[in-house]
PDB file of C-alpha atoms and ligand atoms in Angstrom:
ATOM      1  CA  MET A   1       0.000   0.000   0.000  1.00  0.00           C
ATOM      2  CA  LYS A   2       1.340   3.394  -0.938  1.00  0.00           C
ATOM      3  CA  VAL A   3       0.001   6.620   0.566  1.00  0.00           C
ATOM      4  CA  THR A   4       0.605  10.060  -0.854  1.00  0.00           C
ATOM      5  CA  VAL A   5      -0.807  13.431   0.129  1.00  0.00           C
ATOM      6  CA  ASP A   6      -1.058  16.423  -2.150  1.00  0.00           C
ATOM      7  CA  THR A   7       0.345  18.963   0.260  1.00  0.00           C
ATOM      8  CA  LYS A   8      -0.823  21.810  -1.973  1.00  0.00           C
ATOM      9  CA  LEU A   9      -4.411  20.679  -1.444  1.00  0.00           C
ATOM     10  CA  CYS A  10      -4.079  19.753   2.228  1.00  0.00           C
ATOM     11  CA  ALA A  11      -5.700  22.344   4.465  1.00  0.00           C
ATOM     12  CA  GLU A  12      -4.215  20.733   7.612  1.00  0.00           C
ATOM     13  CA  MET A  13      -7.550  20.257   9.273  1.00  0.00           C
ATOM     14  CA  GLY A  14      -6.525  16.926  10.769  1.00  0.00           C
ATOM     15  CA  GLN A  15      -9.390  14.595   9.948  1.00  0.00           C
ATOM     16  CA  CYS A  16      -6.888  12.044   8.636  1.00  0.00           C
ATOM     17  CA  VAL A  17      -4.902  12.238  11.879  1.00  0.00           C
ATOM     18  CA  PHE A  18      -8.087  11.461  13.775  1.00  0.00           C
ATOM     19  CA  SER A  19      -9.015   8.551  11.481  1.00  0.00           C
ATOM     20  CA  ALA A  20      -5.575   6.963  11.183  1.00  0.00           C
ATOM     21  CA  PRO A  21      -3.230   8.271  13.887  1.00  0.00           C
ATOM     22  CA  GLU A  22      -0.775   5.429  13.170  1.00  0.00           C
ATOM     23  CA  VAL A  23      -0.238   6.856   9.685  1.00  0.00           C
ATOM     24  CA  PHE A  24      -0.860  10.620   9.803  1.00  0.00           C
ATOM     25  CA  ALA A  25       0.449  13.177  12.279  1.00  0.00           C
ATOM     26  CA  PHE A  26       1.392  16.818  12.559  1.00  0.00           C
ATOM     27  CA  ASN A  27       5.048  17.577  13.159  1.00  0.00           C
ATOM     28  CA  ASP A  28       6.392  20.250  15.501  1.00  0.00           C
ATOM     29  CA  ASN A  29       5.931  22.862  12.780  1.00  0.00           C
ATOM     30  CA  GLY A  30       2.277  21.982  12.366  1.00  0.00           C
ATOM     31  CA  LYS A  31       2.889  20.336   8.991  1.00  0.00           C
ATOM     32  CA  LEU A  32       1.236  17.076   8.075  1.00  0.00           C
ATOM     33  CA  VAL A  33       3.582  14.087   7.913  1.00  0.00           C
ATOM     34  CA  TRP A  34       2.634  10.528   7.011  1.00  0.00           C
ATOM     35  CA  GLU A  35       3.916   7.000   6.648  1.00  0.00           C
ATOM     36  CA  SER A  36       4.034   6.316   2.918  1.00  0.00           C
ATOM     37  CA  ASN A  37       4.168   2.513   3.245  1.00  0.00           C
ATOM     38  CA  PRO A  38       1.879   1.606   6.138  1.00  0.00           C
ATOM     39  CA  ASP A  39       1.202  -1.960   7.268  1.00  0.00           C
ATOM     40  CA  LEU A  40      -1.566  -3.773   5.433  1.00  0.00           C
ATOM     41  CA  GLY A  41      -3.515  -4.030   8.682  1.00  0.00           C
ATOM     42  CA  LEU A  42      -4.032  -0.262   8.554  1.00  0.00           C
ATOM     43  CA  ARG A  43      -5.839  -0.448   5.230  1.00  0.00           C
ATOM     44  CA  ASP A  44      -9.313   0.328   6.597  1.00  0.00           C
ATOM     45  CA  ALA A  45      -8.037   3.252   8.649  1.00  0.00           C
ATOM     46  CA  VAL A  46      -6.158   4.673   5.660  1.00  0.00           C
ATOM     47  CA  ASP A  47      -9.182   4.285   3.391  1.00  0.00           C
ATOM     48  CA  GLU A  48     -11.320   6.053   5.964  1.00  0.00           C
ATOM     49  CA  ALA A  49      -8.786   8.870   6.241  1.00  0.00           C
ATOM     50  CA  ALA A  50      -8.876   9.321   2.461  1.00  0.00           C
ATOM     51  CA  ASP A  51     -12.685   9.322   2.547  1.00  0.00           C
ATOM     52  CA  VAL A  52     -13.003  11.922   5.281  1.00  0.00           C
ATOM     53  CA  CYS A  53     -10.369  14.313   3.938  1.00  0.00           C
ATOM     54  CA  PRO A  54     -12.467  17.382   3.065  1.00  0.00           C
ATOM     55  CA  VAL A  55     -10.263  18.316   0.111  1.00  0.00           C
ATOM     56  CA  GLN A  56      -9.592  14.776  -1.172  1.00  0.00           C
ATOM     57  CA  ALA A  57      -5.860  15.262  -0.822  1.00  0.00           C
ATOM     58  CA  ILE A  58      -5.040  11.675   0.171  1.00  0.00           C
ATOM     59  CA  PHE A  59      -4.260   9.094  -2.496  1.00  0.00           C
ATOM     60  CA  VAL A  60      -3.991   5.393  -1.692  1.00  0.00           C
ATOM     61  CA  GLU A  61      -2.584   2.761  -4.015  1.00  0.00           C
ATOM     62  CA  HIS A  62      -3.348  -0.771  -2.963  1.00  0.00           C
ATOM     63  CA  ASP A  63      -0.932  -3.540  -3.956  1.00  0.00           C
TER      64      ASP A  63
HETATM   65  S1  SF4 B 101      -7.680  15.328   6.240  1.00  0.00           S
HETATM   66 FE1  SF4 B 101      -6.884  16.080   4.282  1.00  0.00          FE
HETATM   67  S2  SF4 B 101      -6.798  18.302   4.547  1.00  0.00           S
HETATM   68 FE2  SF4 B 101      -6.965  17.413   6.580  1.00  0.00          FE
HETATM   69  S3  SF4 B 101      -4.863  17.189   7.299  1.00  0.00           S
HETATM   70 FE3  SF4 B 101      -5.450  15.259   6.338  1.00  0.00          FE
HETATM   71  S4  SF4 B 101      -4.764  15.427   4.200  1.00  0.00           S
HETATM   72 FE4  SF4 B 101      -4.794  17.471   5.063  1.00  0.00          FE
END
């Protein structure tokens, strides 16, 4: 599974961090950071994060 975020679209509202805290987080500068190759077991959480992102900035490629 490969996760990418279009940081130009991301409005840093944090819904993805709430849905999949194992994958998405804000760093000390308040910028979104993410794990680009999360474990397969996190698939549902990642899909939910992509669904709830208000600007559809999260892209998930499943293997
Ligand atoms: S939910 Fe979307 S807009 Fe909000 S922080 Fe995550 S990627 Fe950015």
